PDB file of C-alpha atoms in Angstrom:
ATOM      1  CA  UNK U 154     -55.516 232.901 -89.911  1.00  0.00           C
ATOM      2  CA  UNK U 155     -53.872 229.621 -90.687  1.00  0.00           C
ATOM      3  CA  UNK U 156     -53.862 228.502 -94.408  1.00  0.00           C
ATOM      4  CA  UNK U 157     -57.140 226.380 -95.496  1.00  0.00           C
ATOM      5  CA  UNK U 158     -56.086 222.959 -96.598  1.00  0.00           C
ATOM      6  CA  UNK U 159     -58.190 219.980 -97.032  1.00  0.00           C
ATOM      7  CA  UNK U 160     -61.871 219.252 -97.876  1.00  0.00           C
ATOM      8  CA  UNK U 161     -64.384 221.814 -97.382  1.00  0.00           C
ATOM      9  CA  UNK U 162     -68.027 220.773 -98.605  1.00  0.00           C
ATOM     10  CA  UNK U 163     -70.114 222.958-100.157  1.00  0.00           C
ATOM     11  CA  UNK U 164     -73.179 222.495 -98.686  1.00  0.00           C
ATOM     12  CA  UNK U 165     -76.852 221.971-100.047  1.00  0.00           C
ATOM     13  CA  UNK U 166     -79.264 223.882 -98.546  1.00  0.00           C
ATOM     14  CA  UNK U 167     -82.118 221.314 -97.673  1.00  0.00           C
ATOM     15  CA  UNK U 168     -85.407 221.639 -98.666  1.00  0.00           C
ATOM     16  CA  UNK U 169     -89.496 220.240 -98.034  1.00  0.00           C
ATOM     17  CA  UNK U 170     -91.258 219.657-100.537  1.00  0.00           C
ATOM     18  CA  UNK U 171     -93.039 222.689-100.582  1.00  0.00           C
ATOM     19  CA  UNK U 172     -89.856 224.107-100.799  1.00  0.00           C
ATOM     20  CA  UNK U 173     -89.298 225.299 -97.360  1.00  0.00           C
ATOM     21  CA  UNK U 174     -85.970 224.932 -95.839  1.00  0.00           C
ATOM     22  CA  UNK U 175     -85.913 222.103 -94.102  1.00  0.00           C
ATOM     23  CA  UNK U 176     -84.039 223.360 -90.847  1.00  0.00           C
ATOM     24  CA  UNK U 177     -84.145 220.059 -89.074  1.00  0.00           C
ATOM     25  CA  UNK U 178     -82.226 218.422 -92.161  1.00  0.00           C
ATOM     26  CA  UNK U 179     -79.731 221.297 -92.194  1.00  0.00           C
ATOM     27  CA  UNK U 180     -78.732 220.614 -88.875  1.00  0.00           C
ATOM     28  CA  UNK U 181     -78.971 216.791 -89.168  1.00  0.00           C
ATOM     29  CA  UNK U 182     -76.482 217.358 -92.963  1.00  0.00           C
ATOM     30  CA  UNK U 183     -74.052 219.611 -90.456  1.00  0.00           C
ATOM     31  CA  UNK U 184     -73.637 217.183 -87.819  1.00  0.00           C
ATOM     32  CA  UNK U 185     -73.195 214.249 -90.386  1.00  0.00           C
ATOM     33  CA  UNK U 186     -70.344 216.721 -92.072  1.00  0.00           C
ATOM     34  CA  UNK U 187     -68.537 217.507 -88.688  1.00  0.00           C
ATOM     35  CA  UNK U 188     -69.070 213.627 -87.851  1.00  0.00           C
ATOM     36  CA  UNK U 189     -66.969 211.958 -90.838  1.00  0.00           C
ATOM     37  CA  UNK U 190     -64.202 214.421 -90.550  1.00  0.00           C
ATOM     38  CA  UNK U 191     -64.942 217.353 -92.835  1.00  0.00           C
ATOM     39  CA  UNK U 192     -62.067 219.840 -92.491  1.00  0.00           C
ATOM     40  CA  UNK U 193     -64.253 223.126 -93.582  1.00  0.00           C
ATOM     41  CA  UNK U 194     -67.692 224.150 -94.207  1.00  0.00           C
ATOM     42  CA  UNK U 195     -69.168 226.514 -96.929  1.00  0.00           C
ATOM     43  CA  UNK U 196     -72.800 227.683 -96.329  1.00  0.00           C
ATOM     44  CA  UNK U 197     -74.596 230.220 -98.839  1.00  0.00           C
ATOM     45  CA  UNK U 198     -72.723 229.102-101.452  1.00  0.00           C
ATOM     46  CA  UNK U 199     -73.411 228.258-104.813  1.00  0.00           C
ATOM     47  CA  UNK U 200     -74.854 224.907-104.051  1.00  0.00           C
ATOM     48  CA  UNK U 201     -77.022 226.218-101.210  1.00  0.00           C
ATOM     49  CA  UNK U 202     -79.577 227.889-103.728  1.00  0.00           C
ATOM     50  CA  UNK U 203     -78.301 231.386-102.239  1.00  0.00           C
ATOM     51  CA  UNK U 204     -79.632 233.332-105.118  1.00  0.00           C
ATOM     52  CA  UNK U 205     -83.211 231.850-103.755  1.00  0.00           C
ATOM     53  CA  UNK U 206     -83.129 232.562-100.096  1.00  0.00           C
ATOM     54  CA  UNK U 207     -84.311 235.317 -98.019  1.00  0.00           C
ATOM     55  CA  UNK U 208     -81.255 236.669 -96.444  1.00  0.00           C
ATOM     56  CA  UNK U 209     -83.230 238.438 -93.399  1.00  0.00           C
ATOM     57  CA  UNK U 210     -85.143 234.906 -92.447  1.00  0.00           C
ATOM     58  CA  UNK U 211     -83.606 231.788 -94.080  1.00  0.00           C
ATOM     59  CA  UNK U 212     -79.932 232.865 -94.169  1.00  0.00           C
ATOM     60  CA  UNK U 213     -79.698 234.291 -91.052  1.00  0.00           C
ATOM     61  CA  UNK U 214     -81.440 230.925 -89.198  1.00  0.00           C
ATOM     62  CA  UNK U 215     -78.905 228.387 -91.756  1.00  0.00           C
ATOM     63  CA  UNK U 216     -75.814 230.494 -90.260  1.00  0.00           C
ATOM     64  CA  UNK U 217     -77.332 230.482 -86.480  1.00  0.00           C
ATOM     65  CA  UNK U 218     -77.683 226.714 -86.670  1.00  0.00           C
ATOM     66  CA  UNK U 219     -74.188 226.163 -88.696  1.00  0.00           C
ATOM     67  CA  UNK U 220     -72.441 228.324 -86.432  1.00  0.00           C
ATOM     68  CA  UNK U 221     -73.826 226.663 -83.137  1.00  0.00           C
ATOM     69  CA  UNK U 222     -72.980 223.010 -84.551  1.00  0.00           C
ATOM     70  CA  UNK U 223     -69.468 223.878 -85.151  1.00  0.00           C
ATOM     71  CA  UNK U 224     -68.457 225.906 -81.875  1.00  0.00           C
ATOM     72  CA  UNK U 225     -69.967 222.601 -80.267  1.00  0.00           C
ATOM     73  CA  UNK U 226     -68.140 220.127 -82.062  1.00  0.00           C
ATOM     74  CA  UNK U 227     -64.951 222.535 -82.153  1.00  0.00           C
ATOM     75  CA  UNK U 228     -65.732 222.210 -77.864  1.00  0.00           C
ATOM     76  CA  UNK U 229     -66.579 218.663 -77.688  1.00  0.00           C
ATOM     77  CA  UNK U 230     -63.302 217.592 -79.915  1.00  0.00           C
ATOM     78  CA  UNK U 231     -60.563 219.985 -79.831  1.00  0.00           C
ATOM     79  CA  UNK U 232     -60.781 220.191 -83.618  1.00  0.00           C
ATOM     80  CA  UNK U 233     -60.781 223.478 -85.520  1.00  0.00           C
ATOM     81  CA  UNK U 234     -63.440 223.623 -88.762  1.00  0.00           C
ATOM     82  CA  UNK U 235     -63.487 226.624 -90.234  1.00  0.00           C
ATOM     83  CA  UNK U 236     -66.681 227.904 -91.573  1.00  0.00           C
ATOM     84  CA  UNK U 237     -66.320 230.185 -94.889  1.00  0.00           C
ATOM     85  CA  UNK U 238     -69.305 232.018 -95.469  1.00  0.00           C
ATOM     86  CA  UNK U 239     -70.844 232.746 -99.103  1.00  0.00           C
ATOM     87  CA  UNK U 240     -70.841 236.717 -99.213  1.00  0.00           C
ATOM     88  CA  UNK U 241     -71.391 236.745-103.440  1.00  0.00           C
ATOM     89  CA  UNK U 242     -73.117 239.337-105.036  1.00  0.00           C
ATOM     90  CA  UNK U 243     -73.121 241.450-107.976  1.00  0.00           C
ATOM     91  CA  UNK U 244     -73.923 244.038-105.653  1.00  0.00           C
ATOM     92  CA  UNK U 245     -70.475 245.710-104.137  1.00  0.00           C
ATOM     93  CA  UNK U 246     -72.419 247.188-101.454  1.00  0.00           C
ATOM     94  CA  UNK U 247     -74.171 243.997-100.937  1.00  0.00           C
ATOM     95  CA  UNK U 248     -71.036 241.835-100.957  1.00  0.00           C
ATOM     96  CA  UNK U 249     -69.796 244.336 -98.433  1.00  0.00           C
ATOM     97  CA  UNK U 250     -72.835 244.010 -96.499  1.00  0.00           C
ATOM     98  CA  UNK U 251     -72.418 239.885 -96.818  1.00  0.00           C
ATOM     99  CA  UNK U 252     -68.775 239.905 -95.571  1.00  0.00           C
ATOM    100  CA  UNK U 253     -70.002 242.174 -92.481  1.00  0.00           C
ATOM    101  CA  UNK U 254     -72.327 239.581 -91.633  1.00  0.00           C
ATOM    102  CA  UNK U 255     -70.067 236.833 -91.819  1.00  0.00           C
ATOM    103  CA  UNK U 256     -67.112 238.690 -89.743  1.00  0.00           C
ATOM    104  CA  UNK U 257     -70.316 239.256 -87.082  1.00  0.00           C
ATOM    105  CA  UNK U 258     -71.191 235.795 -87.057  1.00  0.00           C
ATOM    106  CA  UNK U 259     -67.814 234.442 -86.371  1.00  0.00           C
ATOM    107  CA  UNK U 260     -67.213 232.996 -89.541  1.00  0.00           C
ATOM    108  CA  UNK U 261     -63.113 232.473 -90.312  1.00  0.00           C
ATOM    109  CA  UNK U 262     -63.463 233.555 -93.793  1.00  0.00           C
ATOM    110  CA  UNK U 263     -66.015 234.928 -96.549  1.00  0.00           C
ATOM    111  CA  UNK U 264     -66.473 233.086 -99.685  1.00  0.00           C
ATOM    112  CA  UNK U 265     -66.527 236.104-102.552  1.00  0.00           C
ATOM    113  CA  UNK U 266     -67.510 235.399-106.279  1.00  0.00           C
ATOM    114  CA  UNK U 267     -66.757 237.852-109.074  1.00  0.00           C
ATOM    115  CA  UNK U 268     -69.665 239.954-109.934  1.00  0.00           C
ATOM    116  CA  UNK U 269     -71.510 238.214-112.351  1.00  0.00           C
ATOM    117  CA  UNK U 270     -74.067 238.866-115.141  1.00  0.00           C
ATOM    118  CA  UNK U 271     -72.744 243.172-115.067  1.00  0.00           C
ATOM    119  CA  UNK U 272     -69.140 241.755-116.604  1.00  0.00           C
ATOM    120  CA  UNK U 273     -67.104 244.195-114.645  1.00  0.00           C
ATOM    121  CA  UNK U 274     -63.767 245.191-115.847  1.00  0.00           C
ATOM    122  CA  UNK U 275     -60.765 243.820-114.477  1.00  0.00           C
ATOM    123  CA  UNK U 276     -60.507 247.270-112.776  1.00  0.00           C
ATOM    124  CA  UNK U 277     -63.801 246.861-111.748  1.00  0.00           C
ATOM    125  CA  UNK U 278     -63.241 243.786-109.994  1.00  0.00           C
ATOM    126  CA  UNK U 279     -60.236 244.834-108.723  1.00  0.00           C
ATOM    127  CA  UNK U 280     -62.398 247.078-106.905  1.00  0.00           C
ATOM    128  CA  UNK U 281     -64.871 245.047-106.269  1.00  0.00           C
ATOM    129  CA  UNK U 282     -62.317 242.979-104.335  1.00  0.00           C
ATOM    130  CA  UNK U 283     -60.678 246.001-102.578  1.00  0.00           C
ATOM    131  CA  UNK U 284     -64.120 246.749-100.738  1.00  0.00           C
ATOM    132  CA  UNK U 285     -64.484 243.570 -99.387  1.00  0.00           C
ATOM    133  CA  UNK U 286     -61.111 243.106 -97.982  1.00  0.00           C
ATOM    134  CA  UNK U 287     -61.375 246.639 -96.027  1.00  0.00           C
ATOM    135  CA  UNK U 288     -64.274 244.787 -93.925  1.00  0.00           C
ATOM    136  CA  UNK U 289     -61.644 242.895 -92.270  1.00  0.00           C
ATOM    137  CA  UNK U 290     -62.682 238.971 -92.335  1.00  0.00           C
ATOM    138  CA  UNK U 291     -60.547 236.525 -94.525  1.00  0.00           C
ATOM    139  CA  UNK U 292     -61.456 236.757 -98.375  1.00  0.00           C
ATOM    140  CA  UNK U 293     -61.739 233.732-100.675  1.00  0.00           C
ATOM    141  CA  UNK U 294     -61.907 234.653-104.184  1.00  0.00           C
ATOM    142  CA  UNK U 295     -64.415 232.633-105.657  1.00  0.00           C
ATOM    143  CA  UNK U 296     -62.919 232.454-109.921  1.00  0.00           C
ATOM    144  CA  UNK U 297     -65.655 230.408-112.055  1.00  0.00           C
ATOM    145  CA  UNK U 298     -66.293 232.033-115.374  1.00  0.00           C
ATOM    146  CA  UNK U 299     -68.964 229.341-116.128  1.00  0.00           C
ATOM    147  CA  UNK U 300     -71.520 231.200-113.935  1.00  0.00           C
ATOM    148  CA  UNK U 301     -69.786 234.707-113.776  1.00  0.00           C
ATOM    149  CA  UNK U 302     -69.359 235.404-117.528  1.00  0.00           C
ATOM    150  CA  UNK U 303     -65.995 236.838-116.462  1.00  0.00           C
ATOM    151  CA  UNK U 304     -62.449 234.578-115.848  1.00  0.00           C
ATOM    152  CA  UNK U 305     -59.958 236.462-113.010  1.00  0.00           C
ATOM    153  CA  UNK U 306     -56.648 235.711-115.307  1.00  0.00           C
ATOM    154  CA  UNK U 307     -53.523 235.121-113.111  1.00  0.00           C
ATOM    155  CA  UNK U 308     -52.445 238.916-113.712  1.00  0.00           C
ATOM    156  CA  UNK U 309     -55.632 240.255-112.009  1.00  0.00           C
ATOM    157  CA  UNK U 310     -55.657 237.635-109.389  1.00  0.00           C
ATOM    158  CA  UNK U 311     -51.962 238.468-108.648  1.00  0.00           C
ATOM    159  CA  UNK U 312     -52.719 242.186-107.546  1.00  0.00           C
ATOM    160  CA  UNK U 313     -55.646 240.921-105.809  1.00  0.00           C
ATOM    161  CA  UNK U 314     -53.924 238.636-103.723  1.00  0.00           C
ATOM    162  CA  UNK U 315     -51.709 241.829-102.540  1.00  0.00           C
ATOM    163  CA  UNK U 316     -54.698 243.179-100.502  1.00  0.00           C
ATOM    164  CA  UNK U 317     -54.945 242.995 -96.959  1.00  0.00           C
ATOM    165  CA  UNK U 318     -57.270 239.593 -95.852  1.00  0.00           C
ATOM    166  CA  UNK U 319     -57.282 237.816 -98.941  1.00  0.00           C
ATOM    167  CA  UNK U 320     -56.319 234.361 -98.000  1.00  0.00           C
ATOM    168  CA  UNK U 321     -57.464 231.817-100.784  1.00  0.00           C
ATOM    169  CA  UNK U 322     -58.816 231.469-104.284  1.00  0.00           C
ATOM    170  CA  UNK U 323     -61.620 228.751-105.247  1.00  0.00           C
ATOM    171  CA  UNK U 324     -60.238 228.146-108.886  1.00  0.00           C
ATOM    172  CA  UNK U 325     -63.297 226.439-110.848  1.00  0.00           C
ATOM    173  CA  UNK U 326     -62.036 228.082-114.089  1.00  0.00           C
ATOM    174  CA  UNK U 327     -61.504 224.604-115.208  1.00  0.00           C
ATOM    175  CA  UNK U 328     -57.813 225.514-116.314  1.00  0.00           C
ATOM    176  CA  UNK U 329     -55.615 223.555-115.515  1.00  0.00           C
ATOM    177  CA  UNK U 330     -52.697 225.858-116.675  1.00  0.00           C
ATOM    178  CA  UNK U 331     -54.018 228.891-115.295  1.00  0.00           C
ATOM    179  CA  UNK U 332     -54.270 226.865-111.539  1.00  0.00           C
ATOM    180  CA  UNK U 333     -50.474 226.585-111.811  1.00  0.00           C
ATOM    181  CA  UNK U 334     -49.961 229.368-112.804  1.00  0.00           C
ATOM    182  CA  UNK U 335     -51.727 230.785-109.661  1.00  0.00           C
ATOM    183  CA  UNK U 336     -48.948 228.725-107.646  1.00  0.00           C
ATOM    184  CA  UNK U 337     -46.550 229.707-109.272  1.00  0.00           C
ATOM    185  CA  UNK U 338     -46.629 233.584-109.294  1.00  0.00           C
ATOM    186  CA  UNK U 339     -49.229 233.689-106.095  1.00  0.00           C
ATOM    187  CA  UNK U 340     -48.916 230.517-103.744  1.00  0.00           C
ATOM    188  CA  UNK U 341     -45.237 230.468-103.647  1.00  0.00           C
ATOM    189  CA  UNK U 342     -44.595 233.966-103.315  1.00  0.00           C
ATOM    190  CA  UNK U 343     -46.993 234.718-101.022  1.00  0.00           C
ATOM    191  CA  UNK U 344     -47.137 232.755 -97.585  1.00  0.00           C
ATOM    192  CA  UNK U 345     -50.737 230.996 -96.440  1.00  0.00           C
ATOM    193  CA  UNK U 346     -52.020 232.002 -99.649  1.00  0.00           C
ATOM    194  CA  UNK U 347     -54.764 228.737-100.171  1.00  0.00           C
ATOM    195  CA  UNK U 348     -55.426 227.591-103.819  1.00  0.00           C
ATOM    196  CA  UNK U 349     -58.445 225.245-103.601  1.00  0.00           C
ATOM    197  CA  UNK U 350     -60.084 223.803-106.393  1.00  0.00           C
ATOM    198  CA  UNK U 351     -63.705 224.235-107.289  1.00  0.00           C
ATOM    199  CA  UNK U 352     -64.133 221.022-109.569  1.00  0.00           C
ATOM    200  CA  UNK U 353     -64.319 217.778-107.849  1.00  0.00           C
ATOM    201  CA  UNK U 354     -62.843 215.752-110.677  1.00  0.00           C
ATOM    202  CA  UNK U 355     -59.776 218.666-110.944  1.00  0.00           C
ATOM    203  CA  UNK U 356     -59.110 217.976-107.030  1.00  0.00           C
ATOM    204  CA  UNK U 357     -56.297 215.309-107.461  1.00  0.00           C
ATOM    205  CA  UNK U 358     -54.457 217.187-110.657  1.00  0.00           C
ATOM    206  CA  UNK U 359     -54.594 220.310-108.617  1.00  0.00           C
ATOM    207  CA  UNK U 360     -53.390 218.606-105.263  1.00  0.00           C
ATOM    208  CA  UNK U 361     -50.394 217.314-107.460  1.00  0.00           C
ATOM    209  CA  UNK U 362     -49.133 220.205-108.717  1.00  0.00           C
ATOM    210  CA  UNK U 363     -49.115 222.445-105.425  1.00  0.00           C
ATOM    211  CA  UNK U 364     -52.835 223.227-104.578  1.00  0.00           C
ATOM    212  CA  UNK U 365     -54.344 222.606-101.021  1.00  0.00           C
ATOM    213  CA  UNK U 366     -57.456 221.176-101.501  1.00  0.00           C
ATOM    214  CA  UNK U 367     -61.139 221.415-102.342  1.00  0.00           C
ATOM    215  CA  UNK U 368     -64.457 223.095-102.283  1.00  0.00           C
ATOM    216  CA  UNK U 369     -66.582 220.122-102.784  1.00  0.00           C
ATOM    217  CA  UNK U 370     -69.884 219.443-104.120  1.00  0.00           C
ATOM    218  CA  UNK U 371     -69.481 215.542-103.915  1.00  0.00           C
ATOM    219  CA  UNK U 372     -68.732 215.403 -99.978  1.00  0.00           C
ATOM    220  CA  UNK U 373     -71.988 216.795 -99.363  1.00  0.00           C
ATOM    221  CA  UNK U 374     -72.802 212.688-100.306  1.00  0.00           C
ATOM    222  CA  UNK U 375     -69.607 211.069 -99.092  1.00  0.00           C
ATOM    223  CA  UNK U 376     -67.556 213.699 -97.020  1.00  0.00           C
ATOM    224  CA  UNK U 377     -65.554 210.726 -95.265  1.00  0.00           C
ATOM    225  CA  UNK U 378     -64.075 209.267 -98.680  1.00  0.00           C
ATOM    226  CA  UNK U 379     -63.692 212.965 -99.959  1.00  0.00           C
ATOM    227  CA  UNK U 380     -61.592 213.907 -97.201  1.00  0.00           C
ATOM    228  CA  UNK U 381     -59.621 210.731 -97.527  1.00  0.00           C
ATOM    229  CA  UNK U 382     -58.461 211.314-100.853  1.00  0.00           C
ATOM    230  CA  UNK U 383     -57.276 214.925-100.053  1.00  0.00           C
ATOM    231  CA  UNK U 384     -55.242 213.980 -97.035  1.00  0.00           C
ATOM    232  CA  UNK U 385     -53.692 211.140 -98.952  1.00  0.00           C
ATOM    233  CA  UNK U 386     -52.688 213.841-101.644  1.00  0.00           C
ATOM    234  CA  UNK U 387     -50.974 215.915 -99.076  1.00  0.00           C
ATOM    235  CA  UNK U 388     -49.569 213.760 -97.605  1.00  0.00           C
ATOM    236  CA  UNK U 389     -48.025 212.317-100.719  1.00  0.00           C
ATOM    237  CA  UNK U 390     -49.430 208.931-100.482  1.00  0.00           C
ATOM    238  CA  UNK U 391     -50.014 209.242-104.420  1.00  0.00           C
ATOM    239  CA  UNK U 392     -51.487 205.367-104.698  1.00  0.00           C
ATOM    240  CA  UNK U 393     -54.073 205.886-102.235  1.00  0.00           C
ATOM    241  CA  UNK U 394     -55.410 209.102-103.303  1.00  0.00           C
ATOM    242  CA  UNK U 395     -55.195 207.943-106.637  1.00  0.00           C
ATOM    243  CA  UNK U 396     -56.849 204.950-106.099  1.00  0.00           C
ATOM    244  CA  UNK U 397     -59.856 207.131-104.366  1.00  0.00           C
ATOM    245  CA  UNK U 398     -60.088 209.346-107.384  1.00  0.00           C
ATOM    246  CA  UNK U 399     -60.989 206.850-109.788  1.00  0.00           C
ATOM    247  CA  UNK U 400     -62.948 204.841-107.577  1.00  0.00           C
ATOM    248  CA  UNK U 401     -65.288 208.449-106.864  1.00  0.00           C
ATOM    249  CA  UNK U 402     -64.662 209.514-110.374  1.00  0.00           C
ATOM    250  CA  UNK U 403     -67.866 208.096-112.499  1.00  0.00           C
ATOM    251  CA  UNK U 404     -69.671 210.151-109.418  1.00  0.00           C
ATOM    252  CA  UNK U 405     -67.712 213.444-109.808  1.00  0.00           C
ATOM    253  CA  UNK U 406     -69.156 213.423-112.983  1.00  0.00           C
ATOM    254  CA  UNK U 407     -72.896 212.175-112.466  1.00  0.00           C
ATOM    255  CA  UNK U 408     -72.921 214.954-109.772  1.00  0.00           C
ATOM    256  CA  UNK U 409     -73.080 217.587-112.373  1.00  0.00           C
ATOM    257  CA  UNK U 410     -74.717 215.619-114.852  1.00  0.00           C
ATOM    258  CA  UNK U 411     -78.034 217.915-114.764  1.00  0.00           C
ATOM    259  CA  UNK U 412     -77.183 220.904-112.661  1.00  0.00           C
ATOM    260  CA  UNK U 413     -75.862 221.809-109.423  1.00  0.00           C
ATOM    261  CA  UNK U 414     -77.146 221.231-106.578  1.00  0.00           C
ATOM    262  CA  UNK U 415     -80.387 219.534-108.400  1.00  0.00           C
ATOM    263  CA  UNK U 416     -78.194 216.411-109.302  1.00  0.00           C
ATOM    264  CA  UNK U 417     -76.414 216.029-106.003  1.00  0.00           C
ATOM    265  CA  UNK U 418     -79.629 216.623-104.251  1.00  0.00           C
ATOM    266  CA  UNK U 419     -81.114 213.664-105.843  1.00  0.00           C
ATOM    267  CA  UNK U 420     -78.636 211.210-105.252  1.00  0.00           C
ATOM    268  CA  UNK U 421     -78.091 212.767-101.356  1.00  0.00           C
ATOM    269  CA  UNK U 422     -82.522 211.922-101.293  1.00  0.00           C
ATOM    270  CA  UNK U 423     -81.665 208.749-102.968  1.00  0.00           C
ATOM    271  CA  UNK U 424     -79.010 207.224 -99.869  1.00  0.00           C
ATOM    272  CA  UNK U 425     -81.483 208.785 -97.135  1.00  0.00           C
ATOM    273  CA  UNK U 426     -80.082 212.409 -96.446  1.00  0.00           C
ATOM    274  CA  UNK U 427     -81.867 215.205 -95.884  1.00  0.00           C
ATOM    275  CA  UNK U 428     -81.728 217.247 -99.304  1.00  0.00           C
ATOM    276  CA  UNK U 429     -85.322 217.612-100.418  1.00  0.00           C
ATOM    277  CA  UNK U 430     -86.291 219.788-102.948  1.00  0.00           C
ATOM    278  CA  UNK U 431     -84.980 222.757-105.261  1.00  0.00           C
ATOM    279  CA  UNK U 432     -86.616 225.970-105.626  1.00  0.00           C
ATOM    280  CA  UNK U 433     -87.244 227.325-109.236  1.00  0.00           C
ATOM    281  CA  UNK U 434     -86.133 228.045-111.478  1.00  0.00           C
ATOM    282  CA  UNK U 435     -83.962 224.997-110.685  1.00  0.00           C
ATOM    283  CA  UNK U 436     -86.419 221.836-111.143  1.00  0.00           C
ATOM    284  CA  UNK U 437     -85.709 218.185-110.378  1.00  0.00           C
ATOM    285  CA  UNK U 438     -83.246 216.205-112.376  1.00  0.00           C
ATOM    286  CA  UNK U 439     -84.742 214.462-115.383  1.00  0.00           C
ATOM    287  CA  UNK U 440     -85.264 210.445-115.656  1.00  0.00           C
ATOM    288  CA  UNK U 441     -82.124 209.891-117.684  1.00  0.00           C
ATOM    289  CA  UNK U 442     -80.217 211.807-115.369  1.00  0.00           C
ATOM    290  CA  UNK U 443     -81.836 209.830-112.341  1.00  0.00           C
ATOM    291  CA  UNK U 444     -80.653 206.622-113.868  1.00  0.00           C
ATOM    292  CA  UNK U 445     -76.887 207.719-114.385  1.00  0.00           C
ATOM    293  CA  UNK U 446     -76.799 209.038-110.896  1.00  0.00           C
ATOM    294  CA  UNK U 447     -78.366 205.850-109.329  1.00  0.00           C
ATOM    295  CA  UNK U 448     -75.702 203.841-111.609  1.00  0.00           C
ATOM    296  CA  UNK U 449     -73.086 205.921-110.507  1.00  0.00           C
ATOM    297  CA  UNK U 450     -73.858 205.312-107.031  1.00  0.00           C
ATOM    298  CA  UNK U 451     -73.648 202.153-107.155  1.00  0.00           C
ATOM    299  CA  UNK U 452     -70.328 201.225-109.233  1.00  0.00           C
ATOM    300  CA  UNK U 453     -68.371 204.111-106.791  1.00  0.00           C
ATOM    301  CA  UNK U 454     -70.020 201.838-104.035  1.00  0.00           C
ATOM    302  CA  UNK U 455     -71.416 204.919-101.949  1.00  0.00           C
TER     303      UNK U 455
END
C-alpha cells in the first residue's frame, strides 16, 4: 500500500435527536468530504461515538454506505481515498475481530488504538499489536495517552513498526519531541512508514519537521481549507500553509473546547451539516462553550 499523506477527517457519526443515527446525514457528510477534496476517511473512530454503537446494526450499515460512496467517487474521478477503518478495542480478540471486518469490507487500512482503561504493559501491547497485524490489512497505530491511560514511547513503537502491515502511527501524544523522534528512528529508516498527527493545532509543527499529515477532527467542518493547509505544507509552500494555520487556529481550539465530537458537532449543526445529536454519556456542549464556538466560527470566517 502506498504511504498515507494528507488530510484524513475523522468523521462524526451523525445523529437524530432521539439519538438514532441519522443514515441519510452520514451519507450526505461523506459525499460533502469526497466533494471538497478530502484525501482519506476514518469511520468508527474516536469521533464517531464508536464506544456507543451497535457493531452488528449501526456499524455495519455506516461502513456499507461509506464504502459504496467512495468506490463511486474513486469510479466517477479516478481519485484514490483511502478509507481507514476504526478497529479499537481493549479487547485483543475484539480488535482482531475489528481488523477482520475492515480487511472484508475493503477498507485500505485499520485504525488500532492501544488498549485502554486495562493499562497493558509495553509487552502487552506489543502483543496486542502483533495480533492485529497477522490479520493481514494495513495497521495504523492509534498513540493518545489522554484517552488510553498508556503513552507508546518511541522504543515500543520502534519494534512495533517492525511487524508485518503496520503502515502509520496517529501520534496525538501531544509531544512534540517524541513525534520527531518517531521520524527519526522510524520514518526514515523505514520506507512508507506514515506519521500523521492526531491534534489539529500540532498538524503544521508536525508537517515541518517530517510528518505526513493529519487525522482531523476540524475537516469534518471545513475539509476544503484543511486539506489546503496540508498540501501547502508538503509541498513546502511554508507562507501559505502558515497563513491557513493561524487563520483556522482560534477553531482548532474551540473544537475541543468541551469534548470531542460534542463541540465539533455543534458548530457542524450550527453551519447546516448533518451532525445531530450525541449519545450519553456525552451530552451537548454547554452555553459558554456554544458562544466560543459560534465566535470562533466567525473570526476563522468558516
Amino acid at each position: 500500500m502506498a504511504t498515507l499523506r494528507g488530510a484524513f477527517t475523522a468523521l462524526v457519526t451523525p445523529m437524530h435527536a432521539d439519538s438514532s443515527v441519522d443514515y441519510d446525514g452520514w451519507r450526505k457528510l461523506v459525499k460533502y468530504q469526497l466533494e471538497n477534496g478530502i484525501d482519506g476517511l476514518v469511520p468508527l473512530g474516536t469521533t464517531a461515538e464508536t464506544p456507543t454503537l451497535d457493531e452488528n446494526t449501526e456499524e455495519d450499515k455506516i461502513i456499507e454506505i461509506v464504502m459504496e460512496e467512495v468506490k463511486s467517487f474513486e469510479k466517477k474521478t479516478g481519485k484514490k481515498v483511502p478509507v481507514v477503518l476504526g478497529a479499537g478495542s481493549n479487547n485483543t480478540r475484539d480488535a482482531v475481530k475489528y481488523c477482520e471486518r475492515a480487511k472484508k469490507a475493503g477498507a485500505d487500512a485499520a485504525l488500532v488504538v492501544t488498549p485502554y482503561y486495562n493499562k497493558p504493559s509495553d509487552e502487552g501491547i506489543f502483543r496486542h499489536f502483533e495480533a492485529v497485524s497477522k490479520v493481514g490489512v494495513p495497521i495504523v497505530v492509534y498513540n493518545i495517552q489522554g484517552r488510553t491511560g498508556k503513552n507508546i514511547p518511541t522504543a515500543l513503537l520502534k519494534r512495533i513498526a517492525e511487524l508485518p502491515h503496520i503502515i502509520a502511527v496517529k501520534e496525538a501524544s501531544g509531544n512534540i519531541n517524541q513525534m520527531m523522534d518517531v521520524i527519526a528512528e522510524i520514518k526514515s529508516k523505514k520506507e512508507n512508514f506514515s506519521v500523521l498527527s492526531g491534534d489539529d493545532s500540532l498538524t503544521l509543527p508536525l508537517l515541518s519537521v517530517g510528518g505526513d499529515g493529519v487525522i482531523s477532527v476540524v475537516s469534518n467542518l471545513a475539509p476544503a481549507l484543511v486539506t489546503e493547509m496540508v498540501h501547502d505544507a508538503l509541498e513546502g509552500k511554508w507562507n501559505e500553509a502558515r497563513t491557513l494555520h493561524y487563520r483556522l487556529l482560534p477553531f482548532f481550539k474551540a473544537a475541543f473546547v468541551d469534548g470531542n465530537p460534542t463541540s465539533i458537532k455543534y458548530a457542524m449543526n450550527v453551519k447546516g451539516l448533518p451532525a445531530g445529536a450525541v449519545r450519553l454519556p456525552l451530552v451537548e456542549v454547554n452555553d459558554n462553550a456554544k458562544k466560543v464556538i459560534e465566535a470562533a466560527l466567525k473570526e476563522c470566517n468558516l
